[in-house]
mmCIF file of C-alpha atoms and ligand atoms in Angstrom:
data_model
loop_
_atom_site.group_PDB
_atom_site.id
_atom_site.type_symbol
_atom_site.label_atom_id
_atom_site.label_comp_id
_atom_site.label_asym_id
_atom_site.label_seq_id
_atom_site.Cartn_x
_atom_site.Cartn_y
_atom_site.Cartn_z
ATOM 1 C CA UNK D 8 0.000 0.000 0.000
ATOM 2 C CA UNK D 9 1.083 3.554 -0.588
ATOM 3 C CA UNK D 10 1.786 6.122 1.616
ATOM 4 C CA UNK D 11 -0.886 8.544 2.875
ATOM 5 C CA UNK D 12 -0.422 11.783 1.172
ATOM 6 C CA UNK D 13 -3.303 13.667 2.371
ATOM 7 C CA UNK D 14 -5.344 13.273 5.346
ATOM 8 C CA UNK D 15 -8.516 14.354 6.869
ATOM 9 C CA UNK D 16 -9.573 13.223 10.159
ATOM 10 C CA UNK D 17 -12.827 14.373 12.126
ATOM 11 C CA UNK D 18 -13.022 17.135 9.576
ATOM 12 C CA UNK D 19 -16.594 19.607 10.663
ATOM 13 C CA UNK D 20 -17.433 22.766 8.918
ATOM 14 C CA UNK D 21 -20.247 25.077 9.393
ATOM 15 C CA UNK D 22 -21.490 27.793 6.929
ATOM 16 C CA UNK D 23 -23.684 29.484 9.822
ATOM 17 C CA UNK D 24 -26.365 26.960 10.983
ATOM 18 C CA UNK D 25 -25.512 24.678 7.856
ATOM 19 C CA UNK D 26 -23.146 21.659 9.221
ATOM 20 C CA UNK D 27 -21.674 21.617 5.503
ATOM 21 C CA UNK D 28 -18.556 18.912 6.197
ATOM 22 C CA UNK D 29 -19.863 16.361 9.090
ATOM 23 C CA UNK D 30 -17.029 14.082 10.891
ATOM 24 C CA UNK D 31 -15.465 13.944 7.165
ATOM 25 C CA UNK D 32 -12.547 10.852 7.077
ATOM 26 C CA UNK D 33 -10.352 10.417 3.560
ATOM 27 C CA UNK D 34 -6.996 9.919 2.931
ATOM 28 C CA UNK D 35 -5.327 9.713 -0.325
ATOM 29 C CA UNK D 36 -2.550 7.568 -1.400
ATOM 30 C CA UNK D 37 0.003 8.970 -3.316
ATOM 31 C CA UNK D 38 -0.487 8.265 -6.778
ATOM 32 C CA UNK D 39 -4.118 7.166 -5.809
ATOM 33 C CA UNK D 40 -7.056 8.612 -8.299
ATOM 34 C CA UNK D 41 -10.310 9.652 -5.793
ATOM 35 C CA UNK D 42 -13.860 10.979 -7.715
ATOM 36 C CA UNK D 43 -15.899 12.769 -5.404
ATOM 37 C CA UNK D 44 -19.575 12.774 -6.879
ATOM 38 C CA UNK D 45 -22.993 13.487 -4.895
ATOM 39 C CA UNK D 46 -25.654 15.968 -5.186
ATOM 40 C CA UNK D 47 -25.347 19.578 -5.813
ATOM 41 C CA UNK D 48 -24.939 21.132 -1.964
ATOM 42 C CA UNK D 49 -23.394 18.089 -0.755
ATOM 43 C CA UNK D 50 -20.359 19.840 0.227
ATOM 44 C CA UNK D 51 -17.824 18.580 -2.874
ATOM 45 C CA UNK D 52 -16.637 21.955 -3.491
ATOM 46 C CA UNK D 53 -16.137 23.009 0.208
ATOM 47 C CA UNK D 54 -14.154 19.436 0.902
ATOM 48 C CA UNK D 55 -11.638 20.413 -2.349
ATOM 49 C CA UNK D 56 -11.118 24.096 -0.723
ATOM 50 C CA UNK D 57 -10.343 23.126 2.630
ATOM 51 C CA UNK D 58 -7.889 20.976 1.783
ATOM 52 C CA UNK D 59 -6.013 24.123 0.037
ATOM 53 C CA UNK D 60 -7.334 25.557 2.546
ATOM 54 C CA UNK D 61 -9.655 28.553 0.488
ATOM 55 C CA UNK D 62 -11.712 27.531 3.621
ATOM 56 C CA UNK D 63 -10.920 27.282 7.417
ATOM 57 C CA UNK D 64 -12.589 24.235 9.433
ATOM 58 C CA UNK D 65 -14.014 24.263 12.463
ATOM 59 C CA UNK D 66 -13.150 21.044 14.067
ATOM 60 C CA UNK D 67 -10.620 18.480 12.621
ATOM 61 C CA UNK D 68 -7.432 18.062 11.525
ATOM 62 C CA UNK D 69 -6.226 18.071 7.335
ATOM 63 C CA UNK D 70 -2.700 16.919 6.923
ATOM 64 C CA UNK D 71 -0.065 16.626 3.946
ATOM 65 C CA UNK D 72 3.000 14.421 4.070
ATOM 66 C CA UNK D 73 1.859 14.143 7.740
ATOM 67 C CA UNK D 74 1.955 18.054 8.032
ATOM 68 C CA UNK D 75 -1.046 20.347 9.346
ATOM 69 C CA UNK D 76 -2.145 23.010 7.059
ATOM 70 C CA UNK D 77 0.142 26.054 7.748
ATOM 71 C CA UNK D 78 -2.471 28.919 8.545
ATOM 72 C CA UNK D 79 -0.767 32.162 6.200
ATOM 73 C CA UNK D 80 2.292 33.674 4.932
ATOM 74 C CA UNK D 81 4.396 31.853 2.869
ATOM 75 C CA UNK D 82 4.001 28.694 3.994
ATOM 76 C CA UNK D 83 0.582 29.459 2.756
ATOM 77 C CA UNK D 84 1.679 30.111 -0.447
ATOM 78 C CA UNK D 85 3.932 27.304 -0.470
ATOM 79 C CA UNK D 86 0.835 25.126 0.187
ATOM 80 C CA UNK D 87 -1.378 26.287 -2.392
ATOM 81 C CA UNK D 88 1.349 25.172 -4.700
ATOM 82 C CA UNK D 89 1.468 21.859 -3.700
ATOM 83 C CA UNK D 90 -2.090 21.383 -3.744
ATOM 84 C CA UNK D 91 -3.080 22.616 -7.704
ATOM 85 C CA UNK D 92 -6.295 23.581 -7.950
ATOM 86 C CA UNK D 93 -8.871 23.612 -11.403
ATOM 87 C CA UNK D 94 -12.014 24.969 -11.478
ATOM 88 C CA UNK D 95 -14.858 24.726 -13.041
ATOM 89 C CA UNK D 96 -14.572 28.438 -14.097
ATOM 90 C CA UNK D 97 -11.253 28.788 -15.913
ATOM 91 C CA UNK D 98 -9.826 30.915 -13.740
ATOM 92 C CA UNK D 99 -7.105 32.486 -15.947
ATOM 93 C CA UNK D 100 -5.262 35.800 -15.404
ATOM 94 C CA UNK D 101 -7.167 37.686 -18.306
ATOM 95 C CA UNK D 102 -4.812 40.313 -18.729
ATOM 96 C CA UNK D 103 -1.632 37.910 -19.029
ATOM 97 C CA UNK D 104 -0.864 36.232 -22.235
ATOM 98 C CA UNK D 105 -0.840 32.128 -21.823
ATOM 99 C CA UNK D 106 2.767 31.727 -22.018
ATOM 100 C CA UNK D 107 2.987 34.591 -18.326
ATOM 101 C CA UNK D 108 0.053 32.814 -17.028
ATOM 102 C CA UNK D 109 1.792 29.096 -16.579
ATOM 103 C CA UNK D 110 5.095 31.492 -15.600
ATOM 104 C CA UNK D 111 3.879 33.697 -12.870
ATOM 105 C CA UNK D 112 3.374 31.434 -10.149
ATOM 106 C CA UNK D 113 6.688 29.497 -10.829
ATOM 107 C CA UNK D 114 8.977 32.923 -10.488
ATOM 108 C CA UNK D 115 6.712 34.277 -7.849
ATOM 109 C CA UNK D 116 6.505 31.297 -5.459
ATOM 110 C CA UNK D 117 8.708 29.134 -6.670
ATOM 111 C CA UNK D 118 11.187 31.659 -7.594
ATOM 112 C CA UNK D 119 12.050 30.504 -10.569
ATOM 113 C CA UNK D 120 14.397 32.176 -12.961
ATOM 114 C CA UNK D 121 12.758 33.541 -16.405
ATOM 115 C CA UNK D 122 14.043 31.409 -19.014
ATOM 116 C CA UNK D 123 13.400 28.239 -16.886
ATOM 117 C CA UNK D 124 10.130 29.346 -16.104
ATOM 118 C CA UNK D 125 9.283 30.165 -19.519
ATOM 119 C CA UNK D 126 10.847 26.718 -20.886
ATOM 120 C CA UNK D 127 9.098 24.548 -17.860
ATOM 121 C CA UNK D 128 5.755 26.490 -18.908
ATOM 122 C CA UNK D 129 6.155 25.449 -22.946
ATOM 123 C CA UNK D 130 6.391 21.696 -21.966
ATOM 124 C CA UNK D 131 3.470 21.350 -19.799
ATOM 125 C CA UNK D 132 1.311 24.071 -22.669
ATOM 126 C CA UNK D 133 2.952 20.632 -25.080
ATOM 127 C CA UNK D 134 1.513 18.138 -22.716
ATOM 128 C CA UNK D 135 -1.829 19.729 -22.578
ATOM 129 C CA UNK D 136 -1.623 20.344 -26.225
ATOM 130 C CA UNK D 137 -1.717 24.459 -26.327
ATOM 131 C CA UNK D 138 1.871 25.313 -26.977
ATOM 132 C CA UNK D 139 0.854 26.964 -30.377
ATOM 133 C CA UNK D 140 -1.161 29.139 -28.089
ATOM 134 C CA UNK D 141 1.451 30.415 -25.637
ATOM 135 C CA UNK D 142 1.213 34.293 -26.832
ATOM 136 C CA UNK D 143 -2.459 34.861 -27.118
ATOM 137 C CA UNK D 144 -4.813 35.881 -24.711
ATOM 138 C CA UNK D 145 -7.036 33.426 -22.521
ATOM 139 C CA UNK D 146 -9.870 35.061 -24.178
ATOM 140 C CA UNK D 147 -8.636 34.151 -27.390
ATOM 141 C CA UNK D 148 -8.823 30.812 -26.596
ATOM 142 C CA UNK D 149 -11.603 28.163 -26.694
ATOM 143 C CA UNK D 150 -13.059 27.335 -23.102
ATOM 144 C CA UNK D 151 -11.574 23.593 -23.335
ATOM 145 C CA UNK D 152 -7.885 25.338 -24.368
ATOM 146 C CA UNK D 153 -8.319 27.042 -21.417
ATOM 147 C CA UNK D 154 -9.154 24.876 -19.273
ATOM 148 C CA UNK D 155 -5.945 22.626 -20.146
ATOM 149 C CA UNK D 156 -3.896 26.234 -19.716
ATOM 150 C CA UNK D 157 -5.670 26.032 -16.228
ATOM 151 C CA UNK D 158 -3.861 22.344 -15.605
ATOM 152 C CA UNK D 159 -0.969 23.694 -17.127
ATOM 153 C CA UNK D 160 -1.106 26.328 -14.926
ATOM 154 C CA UNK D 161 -1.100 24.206 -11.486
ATOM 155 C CA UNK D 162 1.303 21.502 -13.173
ATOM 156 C CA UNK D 163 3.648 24.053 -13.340
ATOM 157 C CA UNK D 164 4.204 24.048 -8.855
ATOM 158 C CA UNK D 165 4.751 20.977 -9.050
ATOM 159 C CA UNK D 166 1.922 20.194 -7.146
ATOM 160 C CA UNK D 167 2.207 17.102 -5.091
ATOM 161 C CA UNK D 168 -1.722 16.682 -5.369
ATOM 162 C CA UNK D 169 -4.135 17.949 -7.900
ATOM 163 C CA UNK D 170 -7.899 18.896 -7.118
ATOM 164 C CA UNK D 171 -10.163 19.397 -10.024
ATOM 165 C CA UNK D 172 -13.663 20.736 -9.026
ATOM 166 C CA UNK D 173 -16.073 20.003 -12.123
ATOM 167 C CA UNK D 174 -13.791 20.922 -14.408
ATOM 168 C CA UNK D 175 -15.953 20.072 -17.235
ATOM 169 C CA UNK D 176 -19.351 21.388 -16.539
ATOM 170 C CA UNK D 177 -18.765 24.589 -17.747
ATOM 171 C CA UNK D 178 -17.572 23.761 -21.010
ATOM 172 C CA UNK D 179 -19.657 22.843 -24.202
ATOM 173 C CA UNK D 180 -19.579 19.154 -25.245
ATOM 174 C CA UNK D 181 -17.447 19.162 -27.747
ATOM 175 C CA UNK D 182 -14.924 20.431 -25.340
ATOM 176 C CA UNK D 183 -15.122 18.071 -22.383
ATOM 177 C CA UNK D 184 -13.270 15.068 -23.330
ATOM 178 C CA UNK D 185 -9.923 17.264 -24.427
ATOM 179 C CA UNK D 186 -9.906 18.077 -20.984
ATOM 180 C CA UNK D 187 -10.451 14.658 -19.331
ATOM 181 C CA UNK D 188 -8.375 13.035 -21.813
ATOM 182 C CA UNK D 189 -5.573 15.137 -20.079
ATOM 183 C CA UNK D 190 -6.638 14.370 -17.059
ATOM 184 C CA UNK D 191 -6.508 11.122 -17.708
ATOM 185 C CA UNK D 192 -2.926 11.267 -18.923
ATOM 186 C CA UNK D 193 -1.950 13.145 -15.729
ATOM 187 C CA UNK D 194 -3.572 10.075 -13.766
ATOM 188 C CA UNK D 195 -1.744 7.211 -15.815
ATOM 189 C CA UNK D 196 1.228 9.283 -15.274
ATOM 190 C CA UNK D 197 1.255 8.646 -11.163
ATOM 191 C CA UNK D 198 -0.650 11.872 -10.440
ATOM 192 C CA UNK D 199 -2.261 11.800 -6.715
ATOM 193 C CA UNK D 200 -6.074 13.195 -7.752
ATOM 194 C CA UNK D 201 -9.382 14.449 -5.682
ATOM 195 C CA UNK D 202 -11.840 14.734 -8.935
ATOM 196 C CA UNK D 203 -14.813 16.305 -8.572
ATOM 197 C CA UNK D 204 -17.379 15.741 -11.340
ATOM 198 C CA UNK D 205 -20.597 14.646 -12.979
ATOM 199 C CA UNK D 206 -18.115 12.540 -15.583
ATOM 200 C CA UNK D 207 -19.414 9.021 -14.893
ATOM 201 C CA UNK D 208 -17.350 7.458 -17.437
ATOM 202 C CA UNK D 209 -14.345 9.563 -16.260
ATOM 203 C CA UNK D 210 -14.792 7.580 -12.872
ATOM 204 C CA UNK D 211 -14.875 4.306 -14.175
ATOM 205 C CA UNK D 212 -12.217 4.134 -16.258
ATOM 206 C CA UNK D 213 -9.878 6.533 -14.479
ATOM 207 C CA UNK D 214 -10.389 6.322 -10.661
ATOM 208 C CA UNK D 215 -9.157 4.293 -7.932
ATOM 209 C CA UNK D 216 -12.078 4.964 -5.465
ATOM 210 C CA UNK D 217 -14.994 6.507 -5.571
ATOM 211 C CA UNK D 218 -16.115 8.780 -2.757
ATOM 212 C CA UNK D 219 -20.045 8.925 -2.591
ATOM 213 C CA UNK D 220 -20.855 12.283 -0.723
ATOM 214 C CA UNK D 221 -24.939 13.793 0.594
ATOM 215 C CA UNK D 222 -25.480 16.423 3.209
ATOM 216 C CA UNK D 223 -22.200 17.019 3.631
ATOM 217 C CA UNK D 224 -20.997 13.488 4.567
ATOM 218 C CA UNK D 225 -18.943 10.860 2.907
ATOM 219 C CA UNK D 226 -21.676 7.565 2.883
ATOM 220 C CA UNK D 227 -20.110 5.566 0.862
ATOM 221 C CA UNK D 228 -16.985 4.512 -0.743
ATOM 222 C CA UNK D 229 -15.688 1.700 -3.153
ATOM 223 C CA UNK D 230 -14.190 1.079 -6.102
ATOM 224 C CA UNK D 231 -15.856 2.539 -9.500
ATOM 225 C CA UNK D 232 -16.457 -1.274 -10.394
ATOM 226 C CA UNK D 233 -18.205 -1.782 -7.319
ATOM 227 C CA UNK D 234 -19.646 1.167 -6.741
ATOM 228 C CA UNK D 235 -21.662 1.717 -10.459
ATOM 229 C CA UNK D 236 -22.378 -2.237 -10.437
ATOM 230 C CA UNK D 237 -23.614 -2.236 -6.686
ATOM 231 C CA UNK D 238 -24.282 1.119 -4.386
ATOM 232 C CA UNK D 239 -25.221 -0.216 -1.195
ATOM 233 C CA UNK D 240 -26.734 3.126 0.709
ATOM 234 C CA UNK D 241 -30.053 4.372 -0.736
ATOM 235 C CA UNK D 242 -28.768 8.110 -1.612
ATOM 236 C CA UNK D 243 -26.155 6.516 -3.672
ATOM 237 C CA UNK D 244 -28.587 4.365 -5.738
ATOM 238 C CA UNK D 245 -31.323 7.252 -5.742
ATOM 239 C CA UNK D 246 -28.873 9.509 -7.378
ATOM 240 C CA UNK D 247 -26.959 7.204 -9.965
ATOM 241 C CA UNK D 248 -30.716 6.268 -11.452
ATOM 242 C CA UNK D 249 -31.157 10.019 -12.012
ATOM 243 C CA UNK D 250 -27.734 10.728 -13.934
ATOM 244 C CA UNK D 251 -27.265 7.558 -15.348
HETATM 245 P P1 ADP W 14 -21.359 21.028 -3.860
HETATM 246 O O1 ADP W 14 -20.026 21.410 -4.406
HETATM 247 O O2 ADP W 14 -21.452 19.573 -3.479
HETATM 248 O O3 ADP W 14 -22.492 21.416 -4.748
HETATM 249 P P2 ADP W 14 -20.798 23.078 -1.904
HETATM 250 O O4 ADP W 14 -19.629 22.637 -1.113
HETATM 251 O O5 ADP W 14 -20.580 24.106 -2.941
HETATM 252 O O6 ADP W 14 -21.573 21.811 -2.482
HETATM 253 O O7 ADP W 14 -21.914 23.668 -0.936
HETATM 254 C C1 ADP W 14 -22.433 22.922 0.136
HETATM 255 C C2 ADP W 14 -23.459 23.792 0.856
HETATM 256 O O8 ADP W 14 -22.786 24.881 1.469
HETATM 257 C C3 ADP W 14 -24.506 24.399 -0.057
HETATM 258 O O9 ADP W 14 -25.735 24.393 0.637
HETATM 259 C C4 ADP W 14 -24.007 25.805 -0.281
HETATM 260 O O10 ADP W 14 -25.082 26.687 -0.517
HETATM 261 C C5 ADP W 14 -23.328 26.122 1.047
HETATM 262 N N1 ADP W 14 -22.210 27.067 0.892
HETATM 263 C C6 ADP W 14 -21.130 26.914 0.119
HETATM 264 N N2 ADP W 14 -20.277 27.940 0.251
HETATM 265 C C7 ADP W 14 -20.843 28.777 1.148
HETATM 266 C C8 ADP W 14 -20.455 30.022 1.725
HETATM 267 N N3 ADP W 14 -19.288 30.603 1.416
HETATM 268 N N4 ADP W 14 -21.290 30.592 2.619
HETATM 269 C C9 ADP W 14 -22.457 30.006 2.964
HETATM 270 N N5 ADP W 14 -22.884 28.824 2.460
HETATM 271 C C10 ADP W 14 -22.089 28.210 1.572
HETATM 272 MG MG1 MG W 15 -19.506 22.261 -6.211
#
């Protein structure tokens, strides 16, 4: 078995009265594929941002490599660049060409020198398959291109884990298997991934586990196979009848 590479333990989180993450328990193997699916409000979104930690919890404890969460400053920083992060709303610097958009975090956090910045940033715009796009504008671009400029984008910290929250359902559906087909790449390549999406076929061919979440609790988890062929709790089969 491989090593733990996140960790969350007893995680709670309230939005007001709303208990949003209940008692939430999940770690991730390194090099381990999770899909996080559920209904809309079950807390997907808020589970991917506290683990980069665009949200605080209230009880709980989230660990990486073993290590708590640093709270600011640069270890902060340092975190966010471990843990890449792709939205479902692109998300690009609109006012930075392609090409300064895969840079800037590398020189800022990283600080990495220009021309190794700039050459790290054309392989990964290769591997996602935009390099002939590196001087235009993200507006310029289709919303699948810039979605992959988005992976790009994280790949380019050298993230040690990769959350993706639906980062499909805003694109049109021509567009959506570019961007999986990447992701899928970045999985077969030993990539340690929380996916959130509606992608059913995405999770069965590319994930490890499955993580079933509903009010804001994990109640269920299995294997894809297992999971698709035979949900055991009745939110799980109530909600794969209605999207499959
Ligand atoms: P999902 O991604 O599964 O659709 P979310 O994590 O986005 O669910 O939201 C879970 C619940 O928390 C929803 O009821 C949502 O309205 C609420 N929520 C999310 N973010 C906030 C916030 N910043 N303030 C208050 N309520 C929020
Ligand atoms: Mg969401």
């Amino acid at each position: 078995m491989s090593q733990t590479l996140v960790a969350l333990e007893s995680v709670n989180k309230h939005f007001g009265d709303l208990h949003v993450l209940q008692d939430i328990d999940l770690s991730i193997a390194s090099g381990e594929v999770v899909v996080v699916i559920g209904p809309s409000g079950s807390g997907k979104s808020t589970l991917c941002r506290t683990i980069n930690r665009l949200e605080t919890i209230d009880s709980g404890r989230i660990t990486i490599e073993g290590r708590e969460l640093p709270q600011e400053g640069r270890a902060l920083a340092r975190l966010r660049a471990d843990v890449g992060m792709v939205f479902q709303s692109f998300n690009l610097f609109a006012h930075k060409t392609v090409l300064e958009n895969v840079t800037l975090g590398q020189r800022k956090v990283r600080r990495v020198a220009k021309a190794d910045a700039e050459r790290r940033a054309m392989e990964l715009l290769e591997r996602v398959g935009v390099a002939s796009q590196a001087q235009k504008y993200p507006a310029q671009l289709s919303g699948g291109q810039q979605q992959r400029v988005a992976i790009a984008r994280a790949l380019a910290m050298d993230p040690k884990v990769m959350l993706f929250d639906e980062p499909t359902s805003a694109l049109d559906p021509e567009m959506i298997n570019e961007v999986l087909e990447v992701m899928r790449q970045l999985a077969a390549d030993g990539m340690t991934m929380v996916v959130v999406t509606h992608e059913m076929g995405f999770a069965r061919s590319a994930a490890n586990r499955v993580v079933f979440m509903a009010d804001g609790r994990i109640v269920e988890e299995a294997s894809p196979k297992e999971f698709f062929s035979n949900p055991r709790s009745d939110r799980a089969k109530d909600f794969l009848s209605k999207i499959l």
